[in-house]
Amino acid sequence: MARVLIVDDDPAILEILGAYLRADGHDVREAATGVQARALLPEVDLAVLDWMLPGVSGLDVAREQRRAHPDFPLILLSARGEEEDRLRGLDVGADDYVTKPFSPREVAARVRALLRRSGVRDVVGGAGLSVNARTREVTLDGAPLALTRLEFELLLTLAGHPGLVWTRERLLDRVWGADDPVVERVVDVHLAGLRRKLGEDAARPRFIETVRGVGYRFRDGA
């Protein structure tokens, strides 16, 4: 989970994009002006900024934030789709540029990708389990654990959002991709293999809990 700030003067964009980012487990803050954004930026890990804001523009806020914090992750939203506008946005310090109208699902994916690249919460886990998103290394009680690519992605998804219940459908979408024609039963098969490697006791799970009739979650406080 990361703390993400969305800055846009359109309430509909704040609502729908906020819903998608919260569904990913993020702690979402919202602002409608550049002045409000300035006040909230010190409290967050990443910002999604609209270019055209009342008063202080998102472009100015991005420029100021980049000067003060060179490594801070920034995504710029804009109805300006010309190449010159995109280059201008990237030149002031945005890490990514998304033109309106946009898919909130795509923006959420770009947020996840930027968080991975920027190293926010590289290591997740708990109770002797360490999952490193950058090196893709997993250790259990200090010993390396060999996982398949899909097992790793499942574990990273669950451990990265402790306490959040993931349906099989959402896990398929996140790990396999929306266009992959696999059935939900595949999630159960791969999670069973992952649990065996984690030494899980189905009756008293140490890390991954089954939420009957819904899906799975990584134990909060594991």
Short mmCIF file of C-alpha atoms in Angstrom, two decimals:
data_model
loop_
_atom_site.label_atom_id
_atom_site.label_comp_id
_atom_site.label_asym_id
_atom_site.label_seq_id
_atom_site.Cartn_x
_atom_site.Cartn_y
_atom_site.Cartn_z
CA MET A 1 0.00 0.00 0.00
CA ALA A 2 1.23 3.49 -0.85
CA ARG A 3 -0.12 6.94 -0.02
CA VAL A 4 -1.32 8.41 -3.32
CA LEU A 5 -2.51 11.97 -3.94
CA ILE A 6 -4.95 12.68 -6.79
CA VAL A 7 -5.23 16.34 -7.81
CA ASP A 8 -8.03 17.31 -10.20
CA ASP A 9 -10.80 19.89 -10.16
CA ASP A 10 -13.29 17.43 -11.66
CA PRO A 11 -15.11 15.61 -8.81
CA ALA A 12 -16.02 12.72 -11.13
CA ILE A 13 -12.35 12.02 -11.86
CA LEU A 14 -11.48 12.18 -8.17
CA GLU A 15 -14.27 9.72 -7.41
CA ILE A 16 -13.63 7.09 -10.08
CA LEU A 17 -9.83 7.20 -10.03
CA GLY A 18 -9.88 7.20 -6.24
CA ALA A 19 -12.08 4.11 -6.26
CA TYR A 20 -9.68 2.22 -8.52
CA LEU A 21 -6.63 3.17 -6.46
CA ARG A 22 -8.34 2.27 -3.18
CA ALA A 23 -9.27 -1.08 -4.69
CA ASP A 24 -5.54 -1.60 -5.22
CA GLY A 25 -5.06 -1.06 -1.49
CA HIS A 26 -3.67 2.48 -1.58
CA ASP A 27 -4.34 5.19 0.97
CA VAL A 28 -5.78 7.89 -1.32
CA ARG A 29 -5.80 11.62 -0.61
CA GLU A 30 -7.63 14.11 -2.87
CA ALA A 31 -7.19 17.76 -3.78
CA ALA A 32 -8.96 20.07 -6.23
CA THR A 33 -6.40 22.90 -6.48
CA GLY A 34 -2.67 23.36 -6.73
CA VAL A 35 -2.63 25.11 -3.35
CA GLN A 36 -4.29 22.12 -1.69
CA ALA A 37 -1.84 19.82 -3.47
CA ARG A 38 1.15 21.71 -2.07
CA ALA A 39 -0.16 21.17 1.46
CA LEU A 40 -0.72 17.43 0.97
CA LEU A 41 2.39 16.47 -1.02
CA PRO A 42 4.64 16.05 2.06
CA GLU A 43 2.24 13.35 3.33
CA VAL A 44 2.20 11.06 0.26
CA ASP A 45 4.42 8.68 -1.73
CA LEU A 46 3.16 9.52 -5.23
CA ALA A 47 1.00 12.16 -6.90
CA VAL A 48 -1.32 12.10 -9.92
CA LEU A 49 -1.66 15.73 -11.03
CA ASP A 50 -3.98 17.37 -13.52
CA TRP A 51 -2.21 19.99 -15.65
CA MET A 52 -5.09 22.50 -15.71
CA LEU A 53 -5.98 23.48 -12.14
CA PRO A 54 -7.53 26.68 -10.80
CA GLY A 55 -4.92 29.10 -9.51
CA VAL A 56 -1.61 27.27 -9.40
CA SER A 57 -1.37 24.83 -12.32
CA GLY A 58 -0.45 21.18 -11.96
CA LEU A 59 2.55 21.88 -14.19
CA ASP A 60 3.83 24.46 -11.69
CA VAL A 61 3.22 22.09 -8.77
CA ALA A 62 5.11 19.32 -10.59
CA ARG A 63 8.02 21.65 -11.32
CA GLU A 64 8.23 22.80 -7.68
CA GLN A 65 8.00 19.25 -6.32
CA ARG A 66 10.69 17.97 -8.68
CA ARG A 67 13.07 20.74 -7.62
CA ALA A 68 12.47 20.08 -3.93
CA HIS A 69 12.36 16.27 -4.16
CA PRO A 70 14.11 14.96 -7.32
CA ASP A 71 13.05 11.33 -6.77
CA PHE A 72 9.38 11.93 -5.98
CA PRO A 73 7.07 9.91 -8.33
CA LEU A 74 4.73 12.11 -10.40
CA ILE A 75 2.11 11.32 -13.04
CA LEU A 76 0.65 14.22 -15.03
CA LEU A 77 -2.91 14.14 -16.42
CA SER A 78 -3.91 16.46 -19.24
CA ALA A 79 -6.38 16.99 -22.06
CA ARG A 80 -3.40 18.28 -24.05
CA GLY A 81 -2.43 15.38 -26.26
CA GLU A 82 0.04 16.97 -28.67
CA GLU A 83 3.61 15.70 -28.64
CA GLU A 84 4.93 19.13 -27.65
CA ASP A 85 2.64 19.19 -24.61
CA ARG A 86 3.68 15.68 -23.55
CA LEU A 87 7.34 16.62 -23.85
CA ARG A 88 6.78 19.79 -21.86
CA GLY A 89 5.11 17.83 -19.08
CA LEU A 90 7.92 15.29 -18.95
CA ASP A 91 10.56 18.03 -19.10
CA VAL A 92 9.22 19.76 -15.96
CA GLY A 93 9.67 16.52 -14.05
CA ALA A 94 6.66 14.22 -14.57
CA ASP A 95 7.62 10.53 -14.67
CA ASP A 96 4.59 9.67 -16.79
CA TYR A 97 2.03 11.57 -18.86
CA VAL A 98 -1.57 10.42 -19.42
CA THR A 99 -3.95 12.18 -21.80
CA LYS A 100 -7.65 12.69 -21.13
CA PRO A 101 -10.01 10.95 -21.56
CA PHE A 102 -8.23 8.02 -19.94
CA SER A 103 -8.99 4.58 -18.57
CA PRO A 104 -8.85 4.69 -14.74
CA ARG A 105 -7.74 1.07 -14.86
CA GLU A 106 -4.76 2.07 -17.00
CA VAL A 107 -3.85 4.92 -14.66
CA ALA A 108 -3.99 2.52 -11.71
CA ALA A 109 -1.63 0.19 -13.60
CA ARG A 110 0.73 3.11 -14.31
CA VAL A 111 0.70 3.99 -10.61
CA ARG A 112 1.68 0.41 -9.73
CA ALA A 113 4.46 0.43 -12.32
CA LEU A 114 5.83 3.78 -11.15
CA LEU A 115 5.78 2.67 -7.51
CA ARG A 116 7.78 -0.42 -8.48
CA ARG A 117 10.32 1.63 -10.44
CA SER A 118 10.67 4.23 -7.69
CA GLY A 119 11.27 1.62 -5.02
CA VAL A 120 8.31 2.51 -2.80
CA ARG A 121 7.79 -0.49 -0.56
CA ASP A 122 10.31 -2.74 -2.29
CA VAL A 123 10.02 -5.35 0.46
CA VAL A 124 6.73 -6.67 1.82
CA GLY A 125 5.78 -9.60 4.02
CA GLY A 126 6.09 -10.24 7.73
CA ALA A 127 6.42 -12.99 10.36
CA GLY A 128 9.62 -14.31 8.83
CA LEU A 129 8.53 -13.89 5.20
CA SER A 130 10.28 -11.32 2.99
CA VAL A 131 9.20 -10.59 -0.60
CA ASN A 132 11.47 -8.21 -2.52
CA ALA A 133 9.67 -6.68 -5.50
CA ARG A 134 12.86 -5.22 -6.99
CA THR A 135 15.15 -8.27 -6.83
CA ARG A 136 12.26 -10.79 -6.99
CA GLU A 137 13.82 -12.70 -4.10
CA VAL A 138 11.76 -14.41 -1.41
CA THR A 139 13.05 -15.66 1.93
CA LEU A 140 11.21 -17.59 4.62
CA ASP A 141 12.73 -17.57 8.10
CA GLY A 142 16.00 -16.45 6.50
CA ALA A 143 16.13 -19.23 3.88
CA PRO A 144 15.66 -18.52 0.16
CA LEU A 145 12.41 -19.78 -1.33
CA ALA A 146 12.18 -20.84 -4.99
CA LEU A 147 8.90 -19.78 -6.59
CA THR A 148 7.57 -19.85 -10.11
CA ARG A 149 6.84 -16.51 -11.80
CA LEU A 150 3.10 -16.84 -11.17
CA GLU A 151 3.59 -17.92 -7.56
CA PHE A 152 5.80 -14.89 -6.98
CA GLU A 153 3.29 -12.50 -8.55
CA LEU A 154 0.47 -13.96 -6.46
CA LEU A 155 2.48 -13.69 -3.27
CA LEU A 156 3.61 -10.14 -4.05
CA THR A 157 0.04 -9.07 -4.79
CA LEU A 158 -1.37 -10.55 -1.59
CA ALA A 159 1.51 -9.58 0.73
CA GLY A 160 1.60 -6.07 -0.70
CA HIS A 161 -1.95 -5.46 0.57
CA PRO A 162 -2.29 -7.19 3.95
CA GLY A 163 -5.86 -7.63 5.12
CA LEU A 164 -7.32 -6.87 1.69
CA VAL A 165 -9.53 -9.63 0.27
CA TRP A 166 -8.79 -10.48 -3.37
CA THR A 167 -11.40 -12.30 -5.42
CA ARG A 168 -10.22 -14.92 -7.87
CA GLU A 169 -11.36 -12.65 -10.70
CA ARG A 170 -9.21 -9.75 -9.49
CA LEU A 171 -6.20 -12.01 -9.00
CA LEU A 172 -6.63 -13.32 -12.55
CA ASP A 173 -6.80 -9.76 -13.83
CA ARG A 174 -3.72 -8.63 -11.87
CA VAL A 175 -1.44 -11.66 -12.31
CA TRP A 176 -2.49 -13.26 -15.60
CA GLY A 177 -3.90 -10.18 -17.33
CA ALA A 178 -7.42 -9.37 -18.44
CA ASP A 179 -6.91 -10.84 -21.91
CA ASP A 180 -5.59 -14.22 -20.78
CA PRO A 181 -8.37 -16.83 -21.28
CA VAL A 182 -7.78 -18.81 -18.09
CA VAL A 183 -10.42 -19.97 -15.63
CA GLU A 184 -10.69 -18.97 -11.98
CA ARG A 185 -9.82 -22.50 -10.84
CA VAL A 186 -6.25 -21.84 -12.00
CA VAL A 187 -5.85 -19.35 -9.14
CA ASP A 188 -6.67 -22.08 -6.61
CA VAL A 189 -4.18 -24.48 -8.20
CA HIS A 190 -1.28 -22.02 -8.12
CA LEU A 191 -2.10 -20.82 -4.61
CA ALA A 192 -2.15 -24.42 -3.39
CA GLY A 193 1.38 -24.85 -4.73
CA LEU A 194 2.46 -21.57 -3.15
CA ARG A 195 1.02 -22.56 0.20
CA ARG A 196 2.87 -25.87 0.13
CA LYS A 197 6.16 -24.02 -0.40
CA LEU A 198 5.30 -21.69 2.47
CA GLY A 199 4.63 -24.69 4.69
CA GLU A 200 1.09 -23.52 5.29
CA ASP A 201 -1.37 -25.41 7.46
CA ALA A 202 -4.77 -25.03 5.80
CA ALA A 203 -6.53 -25.13 9.17
CA ARG A 204 -4.27 -22.51 10.75
CA PRO A 205 -2.69 -20.47 7.92
CA ARG A 206 0.39 -18.48 8.78
CA PHE A 207 0.22 -16.12 5.81
CA ILE A 208 -2.57 -16.68 3.27
CA GLU A 209 -6.15 -17.04 4.42
CA THR A 210 -9.08 -18.34 2.39
CA VAL A 211 -12.16 -16.15 2.67
CA ARG A 212 -14.86 -18.69 1.94
CA GLY A 213 -17.01 -17.82 -1.03
CA VAL A 214 -14.96 -14.70 -1.82
CA GLY A 215 -11.24 -15.26 -2.35
CA TYR A 216 -7.95 -14.85 -0.50
CA ARG A 217 -6.06 -12.40 1.69
CA PHE A 218 -2.65 -12.05 3.28
CA ARG A 219 -3.04 -12.01 7.04
CA ASP A 220 -2.88 -8.47 8.41
CA GLY A 221 -0.08 -8.45 10.95
CA ALA A 222 1.35 -11.75 9.71
#
